[in-house]
Amino acid sequence: MIHNYFKIAWRNLINNKGYSAINIGGLALGMAVVILIGLWIHDEITFDQNHKNYEDIAQVLVHKTANGKKRTRYTMPYPLGNELRAKYNEDFEHVVMSSFHGDNILSVGDKNISKRGGFMEPDALKMLSLNMIYGNWDGLKNPNSIVISQATAKVLFGDKNPIGELMTISNKLDVQVTGVYKNMPFNTTFNKLEFIAPWDLYVSSYTWVKESRDNNMWDNSSYQLYVQIVNGSNMSSVSSKIKNVVYDHLPEYGKKSHPELFLFPMKDWHLRSNWKDGVNTGGFIQYVWLFSIIGLFVLLLACINFMNLSTAQSEKRAKEVGIRKSIGSSKRQLINQFLSESFLNVVFALILALILVVLVLPAFNQLANKQIRFPYNNLYFCLLSSGIAIATSLIAGSYPALYLSSFRPVNVLKGTFKTGNSASYFRKTLVVVQFTVSIILVVGTIVVEKQIDHSKNRPMGYEKNGLVMLEKVTEDYKGKYNVLRNDLKNSKAVIEMSESSSPLTDILSSGGGFKWAGKSPDFIPNIGMIFIGHDYGKTIGWELTKGRDFSRAFPTDSTAFIFNEAAIKYMGIENPIGKIVRWNNQDHKIIGVVKDILAESPFKPVKQAVYMIQYENTSWINLKLNPEKSTSASLALIETVLKKHAPNLPFEYQFVDHSFAKKFVAEERIRTLASIFALFAIFISCLGLFGLASFMAEQRSKEIGIRKVVGASIFNLWKLLSKDFVKLVMLACIIAIPIAYYGMRNWLNNYEYQTNISWWVFAIAGIGALIITLLTVSFQAIKAAVSNPIKNLKTE
Amino acid sequence: MILQIKNLFKWENSGGNRVFLLNDIDFTVNEGEFISIMGPSGSGKTTLLNVIGMLDGFNEGEYTFFHKEYIGFVFQSYHLIDELTVYENIETPLLYKKHRSSERKALVADMLDRFNIVGKKDLFPAQLSGGQQQLVGIARALITSPKLILADEPTGNLNSKQSDEIMTLFKQLNDEGVTIIQVTHSEKNAAYGSRIINLLDGRIVSN
């Protein structure tokens, strides 16, 4: 029997090649999208799961309160690690203090490379369950050792076993390789951690770290702390135990910020990293949800096509149903027949979809910045795919099966059979659903695009073109500011040079303790601090709205402050020029106010910031290239000059405009993915519409023939056939607009600096949908309208 | 006796009026009869046949059929399944009755042989002439060895030569013991049968 079902299904498929192509092709596209989204979601939610102790690892974070607002910070004071080990030993399997990870120069002989890494306590290797290729988890116990990733080892030592080899970190620390770990998977937080050096080395080599150890400084938070709790104990109960550990050790003035420690579980690091007022507000997880919903919708659209085309074809199949019933088929047997037919279609679609996925996966990876591999041998994947296939064939096949099998044979065979109103209402509803979803997706894509544009076109407060930044990763440039500046300017490669403590695309430090006349005693200010050289303003081209720039002509400028406009507003100082701000036990005169410089997130308001002269703490060199020279010529000249002063440093630079553009990467990725999926949704909907229109034209061929004979023009007929579809799409617009508005309003609320949703966004989506509908339907309508009426009438 | 109809009514409501499709139908059919139902267009012939074949219901009256499973249908426009070959069309009723594969093969082969269409078994309906299609239709009706054949103008779409062949075949089947009820317009075809029921406006006017 089954054999027979498949036989007739196959012949139907072959006999109606057009419909089958639309049906199976549409379904395959939908499934391919769902599979891709599924792989993507799997990759996202298995983030960090390569660590064996995934469930028990956490980072210690702190909520600090200032001016009634809780802020969440990642920085911990030095003594905290030892304190947890000493007093809460029964709660923790491992306690690992760590430096912030950053780019460092690693050298072997005359080979110098820049790699991201950090200093961690010895338990790090065991806690992260690193896969050691050479050496073991004891690799960090000796303070002059280093453990490196497989990739780092390959670059520095080739394929040989590097255990025991000597190398240098930051041209300063001599270490010996004690271990090599396998590269971590792409979807891990520590993926870019290319080396780990011992914490003790960090402490002994950097004075400021040593000071915070020797003076037991609870009020200086500059480190990270990772822990692994004892298996079986509970994150939140451990969190509440350690909540006040920092608070209890702080001197009275520090207690004001009321730090509350808590554990941030590894499973939330990637997807739930947003905090607002001490509460976790999710994060990337919203995109996982968003894409899950899009995936389901796309599959739904494809299923709708399937149902629509199948019921549309029902008149053709009606006769067959009538005959089968009159020669003894039960309803159940017919349902089985139609379900096996839909199953066959779905299996073809699945095969096609899998092939599609294999083909586009590389492009998809690039687009989504992933390294997803096709899971050929993953049992879950196979089960999931077959699950999707069965679910799809049931969803898509059930309505046609029930509908077709319930035809009454006598009506069908008498020839008086017409598919009822209910079927056509069902079909119309499905078309409306399809277009509603498509329009929502289009509106969403336009709004995301608009938000990105809006943020990109914000005033920067400086001139970012032709600006190059270099990070001073070692101390080679120490005390060479003036020599370097002279040499570079003389080379004509740059027109100005300066240094700063933060790159132009970030504000790395901020501080409190500012006092000024008129400040309310309850107000605890937190102001971004940027230490700069005298030539900073000229280099970046900032704009002073009040007062003047720093100048070497005034020796007192060494203690002067320049604030940005946001800071002046934040502090509430009127007529700021000449006013005194007290900070760090010193008076500082305000000599100027600059336009806000957009350094941090382009989606947030600019942070209040102060600029002051300091040549000690600067770690970034900023260069304004000479516009009269080509960029490549300038860069070559710069490299020559720099090599003269620091021969062991690789020449690594960033263009400020590129670094700024990177701030949009996440949003742009979302936009690209969303727009591709929206495109798929529209395409699948159109495919369905095309099939349906062609079917309607075929059904009405007799009517069209008669109308033509009595004098209808092609335009009349086109109007006749298109009208119904246009009505449906307009209805879809009316439903989609409020839903899309509400959804996008919600999304925009993630951003403090947000665009508005103008009426034209909806106009574009709606008119676009109408035009696409008309184009799709017109092809069929015109084809039917120009055909020879005699032919159509004769077939009756 | 193979079936009995007593005081059967079937009607439709149209604009507040009750329109009778079948009006007080009353007759019995005995085994081995060859009955022709005749009457002008719209007199209810096909409706009556459909009621007999239980493809359609009725509103009032009594209808008894004594061998429920065993009815074969033959239609004016053949109603073969276009996607199936001759062989498969004939085989389909057996599939629904869940016969074993070997048994099906034997029965279908027998039928093809009997109607002399072995050479056409792999053709699709569209590749056959009308007469040949009707032969397949009859073969399909006979494959389950029905006690009763209901034929709705079986020769309505055929030329006179083909008509004669089909009617001769019916006569032959009737001689072999199959009960046949046919709807027909043609006196000539009716003459093959043993009894004529004349309908007018849903009523039996002569039996």
XYZ file of N, CA, C and O in Angstrom, chain B residues 38 160-161 163-164 167 182 184-193:
68
model
N -34.776 4.591 -16.938
C -34.869 5.531 -18.044
C -35.691 6.744 -17.633
O -36.349 6.747 -16.611
N -21.458 4.144 -31.705
C -22.426 3.045 -31.653
C -21.757 1.679 -31.667
O -22.202 0.752 -30.996
N -20.622 1.575 -32.369
C -19.951 0.273 -32.428
C -19.420 -0.103 -31.042
O -19.641 -1.212 -30.550
N -20.477 1.122 -28.268
C -21.649 0.914 -27.415
C -22.119 -0.533 -27.475
O -22.350 -1.158 -26.435
N -22.238 -1.023 -28.673
C -22.721 -2.393 -28.832
C -21.816 -3.372 -28.115
O -22.287 -4.295 -27.441
N -22.363 -3.121 -24.352
C -23.654 -3.675 -23.949
C -23.661 -5.196 -24.063
O -24.218 -5.867 -23.198
N -28.576 -0.195 -14.832
C -27.965 0.854 -15.633
C -28.930 2.018 -15.814
O -30.138 1.861 -15.805
N -29.869 4.807 -18.548
C -29.632 5.024 -19.989
C -30.729 5.867 -20.612
O -31.850 5.951 -20.114
N -30.340 6.516 -21.697
C -31.302 7.277 -22.496
C -31.816 6.460 -23.664
O -32.796 6.816 -24.285
N -31.023 5.391 -23.961
C -31.226 4.761 -25.258
C -32.114 3.514 -25.141
O -31.869 2.637 -24.324
N -33.192 3.505 -25.969
C -34.115 2.354 -26.004
C -33.372 1.094 -26.373
O -33.611 0.017 -25.835
N -32.412 1.303 -27.278
C -31.668 0.165 -27.798
C -30.879 -0.502 -26.677
O -30.886 -1.726 -26.523
N -30.216 0.344 -25.846
C -29.454 -0.212 -24.737
C -30.376 -0.851 -23.711
O -30.052 -1.862 -23.109
N -31.529 -0.195 -23.517
C -32.467 -0.712 -22.526
C -32.950 -2.096 -22.922
O -33.238 -2.936 -22.068
N -32.974 -2.338 -24.228
C -33.468 -3.623 -24.724
C -32.584 -4.797 -24.301
O -33.019 -5.933 -24.262
N -31.307 -4.499 -23.948
C -30.427 -5.568 -23.461
C -30.895 -6.079 -22.101
O -30.561 -7.164 -21.690
N -31.629 -5.224 -21.363
C -31.989 -5.575 -20.007
C -33.266 -6.396 -19.926
O -33.930 -6.661 -20.922
